Backbone as a printed PyTorch tensor [residue, N CA C, xyz], in Angstrom:
tensor([[[  0.7210,  -1.1060,   0.0670],
         [ -0.0290,   0.0300,   0.0380],
         [  0.8310,   1.2270,  -0.1130]],

        [[  0.6090,   2.0770,  -0.7840],
         [  1.5290,   3.5350,  -0.6130],
         [  1.0640,   4.4440,   0.3350]],

        [[  2.0670,   5.4080,   0.7630],
         [  2.2280,   6.0890,   1.6780],
         [  0.2840,   6.7420,   1.4020]],

        [[  0.2320,   7.3780,   0.2470],
         [ -1.0980,   8.0580,  -0.0430],
         [ -2.1430,   7.2090,   0.1770]],

        [[ -2.2540,   5.8950,  -0.0900],
         [ -3.1610,   5.2380,   0.1410],
         [ -3.7800,   5.0960,   1.5580]],

        [[ -2.4270,   4.6690,   2.3100],
         [ -2.3400,   4.4970,   3.9230],
         [ -3.2900,   5.7830,   4.3610]],

        [[ -2.5510,   7.1400,   4.2060],
         [ -2.9170,   8.2600,   4.7690],
         [ -4.7150,   8.5260,   4.1770]],

        [[ -4.9790,   8.0820,   3.1230],
         [ -6.2420,   8.2440,   2.8640],
         [ -7.2140,   7.1620,   3.8580]],

        [[ -6.7080,   6.1420,   4.1050],
         [ -7.4990,   5.1890,   4.9710],
         [ -7.4050,   5.8100,   6.5970]],

        [[ -6.2860,   6.4030,   6.8210],
         [ -6.0950,   6.6950,   8.0390],
         [ -7.1540,   7.9490,   8.4790]],

        [[ -7.4150,   9.0410,   7.2340],
         [ -8.2360,   9.9960,   7.6680],
         [ -9.5490,   9.7120,   7.5870]],

        [[-10.0180,   8.4280,   6.9520],
         [-11.3570,   7.9070,   6.7400],
         [-11.7570,   7.0940,   7.9500]],

        [[-10.6910,   6.3880,   8.5990],
         [-10.7980,   6.0330,   9.9620],
         [-11.1450,   7.1510,  10.9730]],

        [[-10.1360,   7.8480,  10.7060],
         [-10.2800,   9.0610,  11.6490],
         [-11.6900,   9.8230,  11.9960]],

        [[-12.4800,  10.0600,  10.4290],
         [-13.9040,  10.8200,  10.5460],
         [-15.0300,   9.7080,  10.9950]],

        [[-14.8690,   8.6310,  10.5300],
         [-15.9340,   6.9260,  11.5430],
         [-15.3440,   7.1420,  13.0090]],

        [[-13.9540,   7.1850,  13.4730],
         [-14.2460,   7.0370,  15.1030],
         [-14.3380,   8.1570,  15.3340]],

        [[-14.4790,   9.2730,  15.1230],
         [-15.0640,  10.5990,  15.5730],
         [-16.5760,  10.5170,  15.8380]],

        [[-17.1380,  10.1410,  14.7790],
         [-18.6680,   9.9580,  14.6900],
         [-18.7770,   8.9260,  15.5970]],

        [[-18.2070,   7.6870,  15.3040],
         [-18.6600,   6.6540,  16.5240],
         [-18.5900,   7.0200,  18.3830]],

        [[-17.6770,   7.8140,  18.4310],
         [-17.0360,   8.4610,  19.5410],
         [-18.1590,   9.7670,  20.0720]],

        [[-18.4450,  10.7060,  19.2160],
         [-19.7130,  11.6390,  19.6110],
         [-20.6340,  10.8660,  20.1170]],

        [[-20.9620,  10.0580,  18.9510],
         [-22.5570,   9.0730,  19.0420],
         [-22.4330,   8.2450,  20.7480]],

        [[-21.5070,   7.8420,  20.7080],
         [-21.0830,   6.8870,  22.2190],
         [-20.9650,   7.8020,  23.2600]],

        [[-20.6920,   9.0040,  23.0440],
         [-20.2670,  10.0640,  24.4190],
         [-21.4410,  10.6180,  24.5500]],

        [[-22.4270,  10.8480,  23.7490],
         [-23.7910,  11.6360,  24.3340],
         [-24.5720,  10.0760,  24.6090]],

        [[-24.4950,   8.9150,  24.1240],
         [-25.6300,   8.0260,  24.7480],
         [-25.2280,   7.7250,  26.2070]],

        [[-23.6640,   8.2490,  26.2970],
         [-23.1240,   8.1110,  27.8210],
         [-23.8940,   9.1790,  28.7880]],

        [[-23.7930,  10.2490,  28.1680],
         [-24.4960,  11.1910,  28.9590],
         [-25.8900,  10.9730,  28.9250]],

        [[-26.7420,  10.7230,  27.7900],
         [-28.0780,  10.4510,  28.2660],
         [-28.7220,   9.3560,  29.0430]],

        [[-27.8270,   8.4530,  29.3370],
         [-27.9160,   7.0990,  30.3130],
         [-27.7450,   8.1740,  31.7980]],

        [[-26.8800,   8.6940,  31.9290],
         [-26.5900,   9.4380,  33.2300],
         [-27.7940,  10.4900,  33.7580]],

        [[-28.3150,  10.9110,  32.5340],
         [-29.5530,  11.6950,  32.7010],
         [-30.9310,  11.2920,  32.6590]],

        [[-31.1160,  10.0320,  32.3950],
         [-31.6740,   9.0030,  32.4480],
         [-33.0670,   9.6980,  33.4050]],

        [[-32.4970,   9.7480,  34.7540],
         [-33.6110,   9.7400,  35.6240],
         [-34.2450,  10.8990,  35.6250]],

        [[-33.4950,  11.5880,  35.0820],
         [-33.9830,  13.6720,  35.0840],
         [-35.3710,  13.6750,  33.5940]],

        [[-35.4750,  12.2620,  33.0720],
         [-36.4520,  12.1800,  31.7560],
         [-36.0080,  13.2630,  30.6760]],

        [[-34.7390,  13.5180,  30.8870],
         [-34.4130,  14.4540,  29.4590],
         [-33.5920,  13.3810,  28.2260]],

        [[-34.2110,  13.9570,  27.0460],
         [-33.7320,  13.5910,  25.9780],
         [-32.3440,  14.4540,  25.3900]],

        [[-31.5020,  13.4330,  24.3920],
         [-30.6690,  14.3070,  23.7380],
         [-31.1360,  15.5300,  23.2430]],

        [[-32.2550,  15.4860,  22.6510],
         [-32.5920,  17.1000,  22.3140],
         [-32.6380,  18.2030,  23.2640]],

        [[-32.7960,  17.7620,  24.7000],
         [-33.1140,  18.5200,  25.4930],
         [-31.9840,  18.9300,  26.0900]],

        [[-31.5290,  17.9170,  26.7790],
         [-30.1430,  18.3680,  27.7660],
         [-29.1790,  18.9280,  26.7570]],

        [[-28.7870,  18.9760,  25.8520],
         [-27.9090,  19.7420,  24.9850],
         [-28.2020,  21.2050,  25.0820]],

        [[-29.2850,  21.8890,  24.5500],
         [-29.5800,  23.2290,  24.5930],
         [-29.5290,  23.4030,  26.1010]],

        [[-29.8700,  22.8230,  27.2170],
         [-29.5130,  23.3070,  28.8500],
         [-28.1170,  23.4470,  28.6470]],

        [[-27.3910,  22.2450,  28.4100],
         [-25.8870,  22.2120,  28.7010],
         [-25.3870,  23.9580,  28.4260]],

        [[-25.6020,  24.0060,  26.7750],
         [-24.9220,  25.3360,  26.3140],
         [-25.4970,  26.5990,  26.8080]],

        [[-26.5990,  26.8690,  27.1110],
         [-27.2230,  27.6730,  28.0060],
         [-26.3470,  27.8770,  29.2420]],

        [[-26.4050,  26.7390,  30.1670],
         [-25.4890,  27.0020,  31.2360],
         [-24.0980,  27.1090,  30.9330]],

        [[-23.5560,  27.2700,  29.7240],
         [-22.2380,  27.8510,  29.6550],
         [-22.2160,  29.1890,  28.7520]],

        [[-23.3470,  29.7350,  28.2380],
         [-23.2460,  30.8450,  27.9310],
         [-23.4390,  31.9200,  28.5750]],

        [[-23.0400,  33.0350,  28.3290],
         [-23.6750,  34.2080,  29.0130],
         [-25.2350,  34.6990,  29.0510]],

        [[-25.9260,  34.8180,  29.5880],
         [-27.3100,  35.1250,  29.1420],
         [-27.3450,  36.8590,  29.0710]],

        [[-28.3760,  37.0050,  28.2600],
         [-29.6040,  36.1610,  27.4300],
         [-28.7900,  35.2880,  26.2930]],

        [[-28.8610,  34.2790,  25.7860],
         [-28.6540,  33.6960,  24.4720],
         [-29.7780,  34.2860,  23.5100]],

        [[-29.3700,  34.5010,  22.3420],
         [-30.2410,  34.4190,  21.0070],
         [-30.8160,  33.1380,  20.7950]],

        [[-31.8970,  32.7590,  20.5440],
         [-32.3130,  31.7080,  20.2310],
         [-31.6200,  31.4050,  18.4410]],

        [[-31.3030,  32.1240,  17.6750],
         [-30.5590,  31.7930,  16.5670],
         [-29.1820,  31.2180,  17.1580]],

        [[-28.1690,  31.7300,  17.9290],
         [-27.4040,  31.6980,  18.2840],
         [-26.8410,  30.3450,  18.8320]],

        [[-28.1470,  30.0010,  19.6300],
         [-28.3060,  28.6870,  20.5180],
         [-28.1220,  27.8300,  19.2200]],

        [[-29.0620,  27.5790,  18.5690],
         [-29.3330,  27.3580,  17.3930],
         [-27.7940,  26.4280,  16.6440]],

        [[-27.2310,  27.9070,  15.9760],
         [-26.0020,  27.6090,  15.8400],
         [-24.9210,  27.0840,  16.5310]],

        [[-25.3550,  27.2010,  17.8530],
         [-23.8730,  26.4390,  19.0040],
         [-24.3430,  25.1970,  18.9010]],

        [[-25.4500,  24.6530,  18.4480],
         [-25.8430,  23.0940,  18.4270],
         [-25.8460,  22.4040,  17.4320]],

        [[-25.6320,  23.3920,  16.5070],
         [-25.5160,  22.8950,  15.1490],
         [-27.3360,  22.2290,  14.4310]],

        [[-28.0740,  22.7690,  14.7760],
         [-29.0970,  22.3370,  14.2610],
         [-30.3820,  23.6880,  13.9320]],

        [[-30.9210,  23.2550,  13.0780],
         [-31.8790,  24.3120,  12.2070],
         [-32.5490,  24.9790,  13.1660]],

        [[-32.8640,  26.2400,  12.8250],
         [-33.8770,  26.9240,  14.2110],
         [-35.0720,  26.3090,  14.3870]],

        [[-36.2080,  25.7400,  13.3850],
         [-37.3360,  25.4210,  13.3990],
         [-37.2800,  24.3310,  14.2160]],

        [[-36.2360,  23.4540,  14.3160],
         [-36.1990,  22.1000,  15.1560],
         [-36.1140,  22.6130,  16.4640]],

        [[-35.3740,  23.5120,  16.9010],
         [-34.8180,  23.9320,  17.9550],
         [-35.8300,  24.6390,  18.9180]],

        [[-36.7610,  25.3070,  17.8390],
         [-37.8340,  26.2730,  18.8920],
         [-38.9730,  25.0180,  19.3060]],

        [[-38.9300,  23.7720,  18.4230],
         [-39.7660,  23.0130,  19.1560],
         [-39.3370,  22.3680,  20.7170]],

        [[-37.9370,  22.1940,  20.4670],
         [-37.4770,  21.6490,  21.6500],
         [-37.6160,  22.7750,  22.7870]],

        [[-37.5390,  24.0270,  22.5520],
         [-37.1690,  25.1800,  23.4260],
         [-39.0280,  25.0370,  23.7100]],

        [[-39.8550,  24.8410,  23.1260],
         [-41.4360,  24.5030,  23.4050],
         [-41.7310,  23.5300,  24.8090]],

        [[-40.9070,  22.5080,  24.4080],
         [-41.1320,  21.8360,  25.7360],
         [-40.3230,  22.1000,  27.1600]],

        [[-38.9450,  22.5550,  26.7690],
         [-38.1200,  23.4020,  27.7850],
         [-39.0180,  24.2680,  28.7690]],

        [[-39.6760,  25.2280,  27.9030],
         [-40.3540,  26.3640,  28.4240],
         [-41.6490,  25.7760,  28.9870]],

        [[-42.4940,  24.6730,  28.7900],
         [-43.6620,  24.2430,  29.3020],
         [-43.2740,  23.7740,  30.3970]],

        [[-42.2400,  23.4160,  30.6190],
         [-41.7540,  22.2090,  31.8750],
         [-40.9770,  23.1360,  32.8410]],

        [[-41.0160,  24.7450,  32.3080],
         [-40.3180,  25.5900,  33.6980],
         [-38.8110,  25.7780,  33.6220]],

        [[-38.0270,  25.3550,  32.4300],
         [-36.6880,  25.2630,  32.6240],
         [-36.1240,  26.4760,  31.7800]],

        [[-36.8730,  26.9000,  30.8570],
         [-36.3090,  28.0670,  30.2340],
         [-37.5820,  29.1930,  30.1180]],

        [[-37.2530,  30.6400,  29.5440],
         [-37.9660,  31.4870,  29.4680],
         [-37.4000,  31.9110,  28.0290]],

        [[-38.8060,  32.7570,  27.1170],
         [-38.4940,  33.1920,  25.9450],
         [-38.6890,  34.4330,  25.9630]],

        [[-37.8270,  35.7960,  25.4700],
         [-38.7840,  36.8010,  25.7180],
         [-38.0210,  37.5200,  24.2550]],

        [[-38.7140,  38.4700,  23.7440],
         [-38.4900,  39.4400,  22.2840],
         [-37.4910,  40.0480,  22.6740]],

        [[-36.7030,  40.0470,  21.7110],
         [-35.2360,  40.7360,  21.7430],
         [-35.5600,  42.2850,  21.8180]],

        [[-35.1330,  43.0670,  22.8970],
         [-35.6010,  44.5270,  22.6430],
         [-35.0530,  44.8750,  21.2680]],

        [[-33.9330,  44.6380,  21.2050],
         [-33.2270,  45.5030,  20.1160],
         [-33.6720,  44.7700,  18.7280]],

        [[-34.4150,  43.5400,  18.4470],
         [-34.5550,  42.9860,  17.1570],
         [-36.0190,  42.1400,  17.5810]],

        [[-37.2390,  42.5710,  17.4280],
         [-38.2600,  42.0190,  17.6930],
         [-38.3540,  40.8550,  16.8800]],

        [[-37.7470,  40.5450,  16.0520],
         [-37.9560,  39.2230,  15.2990],
         [-37.0250,  38.3450,  16.0830]],

        [[-36.4070,  38.5890,  16.6330],
         [-35.2660,  37.6290,  17.6480],
         [-35.9720,  37.3820,  19.0580]],

        [[-35.7140,  36.1500,  19.3620],
         [-36.0670,  35.9900,  20.8790],
         [-34.8100,  35.3390,  22.0750]],

        [[-34.8850,  36.0470,  23.3310],
         [-33.7680,  35.5920,  24.0180],
         [-34.2390,  34.5530,  24.8790]],

        [[-33.0560,  33.7740,  24.8470],
         [-33.8450,  32.0380,  25.9720],
         [-32.7600,  32.3680,  27.3060]],

        [[-33.3680,  32.3550,  28.1480],
         [-32.9260,  32.2360,  29.5920],
         [-33.2430,  31.1170,  30.2570]],

        [[-32.1890,  30.7390,  31.0360],
         [-32.3320,  29.5540,  32.1520],
         [-33.4710,  30.2640,  33.2390]],

        [[-34.2600,  29.3980,  33.5970],
         [-35.0020,  29.7650,  35.0820],
         [-34.4080,  29.0700,  35.9940]],

        [[-34.4590,  29.3730,  37.2570],
         [-33.7720,  28.9670,  38.7380],
         [-33.7560,  27.3990,  38.3500]],

        [[-34.6330,  26.7410,  38.0350],
         [-35.0820,  25.1590,  38.1210],
         [-34.1540,  25.0120,  36.9590]],

        [[-34.2070,  25.8690,  35.6110],
         [-33.4810,  25.4650,  34.1690],
         [-32.1150,  25.6970,  34.7540]],

        [[-31.6530,  26.5030,  35.9610],
         [-30.1010,  26.5400,  35.9440],
         [-29.4870,  25.3720,  36.9570]],

        [[-30.4090,  25.1920,  37.5010],
         [-30.0180,  23.8070,  38.6240],
         [-30.1980,  22.6130,  37.8110]],

        [[-31.0710,  22.3360,  36.6010],
         [-31.1930,  21.3920,  35.8100],
         [-29.9550,  21.3060,  34.6630]],

        [[-29.2770,  22.6380,  34.2070],
         [-28.3130,  22.9390,  33.7310],
         [-26.7890,  22.1700,  34.3340]],

        [[-27.1180,  22.4680,  35.8470],
         [-25.7130,  22.1740,  36.3950],
         [-25.7670,  20.4790,  36.4800]],

        [[-26.9240,  19.9360,  36.6540],
         [-26.7960,  18.4170,  36.5640],
         [-26.3630,  17.9250,  35.2730]],

        [[-26.8610,  18.5950,  34.4450],
         [-26.1080,  18.3400,  32.9840],
         [-24.6050,  18.2370,  32.9320]],

        [[-24.4120,  19.4890,  33.5960],
         [-23.1040,  19.4800,  33.0710],
         [-21.9570,  18.6380,  33.9350]],

        [[-22.4650,  18.1740,  35.3350],
         [-21.8570,  17.2180,  36.2820],
         [-21.9250,  16.0010,  35.4610]],

        [[-23.1610,  15.6930,  34.5030],
         [-23.2610,  14.5400,  34.1760],
         [-22.0570,  14.2750,  32.9280]],

        [[-21.8370,  15.5630,  32.2160],
         [-21.1430,  15.5710,  31.1330],
         [-19.4920,  15.6340,  31.6510]],

        [[-19.1800,  16.1880,  32.8250],
         [-18.4780,  16.0900,  33.4550],
         [-18.0660,  14.8420,  34.0620]],

        [[-18.8530,  13.9640,  34.2470],
         [-18.4690,  12.4740,  34.9610],
         [-18.4730,  11.4590,  33.6670]],

        [[-19.2020,  11.6030,  32.5980],
         [-18.6980,  11.1870,  31.2370],
         [-17.3070,  11.0750,  30.9320]],

        [[-17.0440,  12.6180,  30.9110],
         [-15.3280,  12.8460,  30.4050],
         [-14.6580,  11.9980,  31.5320]],

        [[-14.8460,  12.0790,  32.6720],
         [-14.2900,  11.3380,  33.4960],
         [-13.5610,   9.9550,  33.5070]],

        [[-14.7520,   9.3320,  33.4400],
         [-14.9330,   7.9370,  33.0670],
         [-14.0610,   7.4150,  31.8210]],

        [[-14.4780,   8.1790,  30.7070],
         [-14.4540,   7.9210,  29.1360],
         [-12.7870,   8.3120,  29.0460]],

        [[-12.3980,   9.3880,  29.6030],
         [-10.8840,   9.8930,  29.4000],
         [ -9.9090,   9.3180,  30.5490]],

        [[-10.1020,   8.6280,  31.4720],
         [ -9.5070,   7.9170,  32.3970],
         [ -8.2830,   7.2830,  31.8340]],

        [[ -6.7940,   7.8140,  32.3910],
         [ -5.8890,   7.1210,  31.5470],
         [ -4.9560,   8.1420,  30.5630]],

        [[ -5.8740,   8.7340,  30.1050],
         [ -5.5870,   9.6950,  29.0660],
         [ -4.5180,  10.8640,  29.3430]],

        [[ -3.3800,  11.0710,  28.8120],
         [ -2.5380,  12.0130,  29.7210],
         [ -2.8650,  13.2090,  29.2550]],

        [[ -2.4930,  14.2120,  29.8760],
         [ -2.4880,  15.4970,  29.6110],
         [ -2.3820,  16.0240,  28.4000]],

        [[ -0.9590,  15.4820,  27.8810],
         [ -0.4820,  15.6090,  26.7350],
         [ -1.1550,  15.2350,  25.2940]],

        [[ -1.8420,  13.8220,  25.6580],
         [ -2.5890,  13.2940,  24.7010],
         [ -3.8450,  14.2120,  24.1670]],

        [[ -4.5220,  14.7370,  25.5790],
         [ -5.6420,  15.2730,  25.3100],
         [ -5.5730,  16.6770,  24.8890]],

        [[ -4.0600,  17.2000,  25.0440],
         [ -3.9410,  18.9200,  24.4520],
         [ -4.0980,  18.6170,  22.6330]],

        [[ -3.3550,  17.2470,  22.5240],
         [ -2.7550,  16.9650,  20.9400],
         [ -4.3780,  16.6010,  20.1270]],

        [[ -5.2420,  16.0140,  20.9800],
         [ -6.3550,  15.9490,  20.5790],
         [ -7.2900,  17.1780,  20.4250]],

        [[ -7.2420,  18.0210,  21.0340],
         [ -8.0980,  19.0730,  21.1100],
         [ -7.1900,  20.0640,  19.9600]],

        [[ -5.8090,  19.8570,  19.8320],
         [ -5.1490,  20.7630,  18.7780],
         [ -5.8930,  20.2300,  17.1780]],

        [[ -6.0700,  18.8100,  17.2280],
         [ -6.3890,  18.2540,  15.8360],
         [ -7.9390,  18.4210,  15.6500]],

        [[ -8.6440,  18.4800,  16.8580],
         [-10.1210,  19.0530,  16.9400],
         [-10.2970,  20.7260,  16.2850]],

        [[ -9.2190,  21.0970,  16.7330],
         [ -9.2770,  22.8830,  16.1920],
         [ -9.2950,  22.9490,  14.9410]],

        [[ -8.1150,  22.0800,  14.4190],
         [ -7.5170,  22.1970,  12.7960],
         [ -9.0150,  21.5520,  12.1460]],

        [[ -9.5950,  20.8720,  12.6520],
         [-10.6310,  20.1650,  11.8960],
         [-12.0370,  21.2900,  11.7190]],

        [[-11.9600,  21.8020,  13.0950],
         [-13.2060,  22.5150,  13.2510],
         [-12.8560,  24.2500,  12.4210]],

        [[-11.5270,  24.3340,  12.3490],
         [-11.3260,  25.6020,  11.4830],
         [-11.4050,  25.4040,  10.2000]],

        [[-11.2580,  24.3160,   9.5830],
         [-11.4570,  23.9080,   8.2410],
         [-12.7690,  23.3210,   8.0220]],

        [[-13.4340,  23.2670,   8.6780],
         [-14.9380,  23.4640,   8.7950],
         [-15.5120,  24.6190,   8.4920]],

        [[-14.9950,  25.4440,   9.3870],
         [-15.4020,  27.2070,   9.3890],
         [-14.9510,  27.2580,   8.1350]],

        [[-13.8220,  27.4240,   7.7030],
         [-12.9920,  27.7520,   6.3000],
         [-14.0200,  27.4440,   5.1830]],

        [[-14.8150,  26.0650,   5.0310],
         [-15.3380,  25.6240,   3.9170],
         [-16.6070,  26.0860,   4.0300]],

        [[-17.2520,  26.3240,   5.0120],
         [-18.5890,  27.0640,   4.8550],
         [-18.6350,  28.4490,   4.3070]],

        [[-17.5480,  29.2260,   5.0870],
         [-17.1240,  30.7160,   4.7600],
         [-16.9690,  30.4400,   3.1780]],

        [[-16.2310,  29.8230,   2.6430],
         [-16.0900,  29.9820,   1.4140],
         [-16.9940,  29.6090,   0.3740]],

        [[-17.7740,  28.3830,   0.8930],
         [-19.1970,  28.0760,   0.1640],
         [-20.2570,  29.6680,   0.2380]],

        [[-19.9480,  30.1980,   1.3530],
         [-21.0580,  31.0620,   1.1280],
         [-20.5160,  32.1800,   0.6510]],

        [[-19.3220,  32.5520,   0.3600],
         [-18.5850,  33.7200,  -0.5540],
         [-18.7280,  33.3350,  -2.2740]],

        [[-18.7710,  31.9720,  -2.2460],
         [-18.8150,  31.5600,  -3.7600],
         [-20.5790,  31.5110,  -4.1320]],

        [[-21.4240,  31.3470,  -2.7820],
         [-22.7730,  31.4430,  -3.2550],
         [-23.3410,  33.0080,  -3.5140]],

        [[-22.3810,  33.8470,  -2.6730],
         [-22.7340,  35.0990,  -3.1410],
         [-21.6610,  35.9880,  -4.1640]],

        [[-20.9580,  35.1160,  -4.7840],
         [-20.3820,  35.8490,  -6.0440],
         [-18.9460,  36.1050,  -5.9290]],

        [[-18.3640,  36.1310,  -4.8040],
         [-17.1740,  36.5750,  -4.5270],
         [-16.2440,  35.1770,  -3.7460]],

        [[-15.1380,  35.3080,  -4.6150],
         [-14.1670,  34.1930,  -4.0990],
         [-13.0720,  34.6030,  -3.5690]],

        [[-12.4970,  34.3260,  -2.2330],
         [-11.7080,  34.7660,  -1.5860],
         [-11.0960,  33.1210,  -0.8060]],

        [[ -9.7280,  33.1690,  -0.7450],
         [ -9.7880,  31.9150,   0.3670],
         [ -8.9820,  32.3690,   1.4690]],

        [[ -9.7320,  32.5630,   2.3240],
         [ -9.3980,  33.0480,   3.6140],
         [ -8.3470,  32.2710,   4.3950]],

        [[ -7.9740,  30.9600,   4.1610],
         [ -7.8040,  29.9800,   5.0530],
         [ -6.2660,  30.5670,   4.5810]],

        [[ -5.6090,  30.7700,   3.0670],
         [ -4.4220,  31.4600,   2.9850],
         [ -4.0160,  32.4000,   3.5290]],

        [[ -4.9920,  33.4380,   3.6360],
         [ -5.0000,  34.7530,   4.0560],
         [ -3.8520,  34.2950,   5.6090]],

        [[ -4.7670,  33.3070,   6.6750],
         [ -4.5370,  33.2380,   7.5240],
         [ -3.5370,  32.0800,   7.8830]],

        [[ -2.9040,  31.8720,   7.0900],
         [ -1.9780,  30.9830,   7.0910],
         [ -0.4510,  31.1720,   7.3550]],

        [[  0.3920,  30.5400,   8.2790],
         [  1.6430,  30.9150,   8.8050],
         [  2.6010,  29.6270,   7.7280]],

        [[  3.8480,  30.1790,   7.7390],
         [  4.5600,  29.3730,   6.5630],
         [  4.5330,  27.7110,   7.0670]],

        [[  4.2320,  27.2250,   5.5990],
         [  3.9530,  25.3550,   5.9350],
         [  2.6960,  25.0770,   5.9970]],

        [[  1.6090,  26.1300,   5.7890],
         [  0.2860,  25.8640,   5.4510],
         [ -0.3900,  25.9240,   6.7290]],

        [[  0.3060,  25.8140,   7.8370],
         [ -0.3990,  25.7570,   9.4910],
         [ -1.5210,  27.1690,   9.6110]],

        [[ -2.4000,  26.8340,  10.0140],
         [ -3.0800,  27.9550,  10.0680],
         [ -2.7450,  28.9740,  11.6290]],

        [[ -2.8400,  29.9740,  11.5810],
         [ -2.4300,  30.7280,  12.5480],
         [ -3.4120,  31.0670,  13.4690]],

        [[ -4.9650,  30.8420,  13.1930],
         [ -6.1540,  30.8490,  13.9750],
         [ -6.1930,  29.8810,  14.7840]],

        [[ -6.7540,  30.0880,  16.2380],
         [ -6.9780,  28.8720,  17.0200],
         [ -8.0940,  28.2070,  16.5480]],

        [[ -8.5270,  27.2590,  17.7860],
         [ -9.9340,  26.6500,  17.4170],
         [-11.1700,  27.7580,  17.6350]],

        [[-12.1730,  27.3530,  17.3160],
         [-13.1930,  28.0940,  17.2400],
         [-14.4640,  27.5340,  18.2620]]])
């Protein structure tokens, strides 16, 4: 097998493992949160709302979760009905809504964060700090490439073509930008 073929297989395996890990990780968190009757679709917004400074625009939350706004709106309806969040019209843009955790929602977000931390501790037990830093570095590169590809597509769709990745590259082709 040539080096190019081996590298191609390794990149394919990386993507497959990354996908399996993400699914397995979320299932572990789901298992730990089962007693709170939260679905994956419900605990993830609570987790992000607990991490982001309030108030959070609903569109920003959808973007952070990588979900479509209409899908998130249905989940937020459920969370609002259960008293975990409130949604208020943005005073600066009446088309936009701010999402805020209630006191009960903040408590649940803390439980979700604890579950996420617990899963991380269990699944990463024995991984060295250096190994985790190396993984985070690779993840940052991948997220940067995804961001750049989205930006490039958006520019191409608008009729403008600029390769921002090259504008931000250091010698040797390495990005000078950090993780997004």
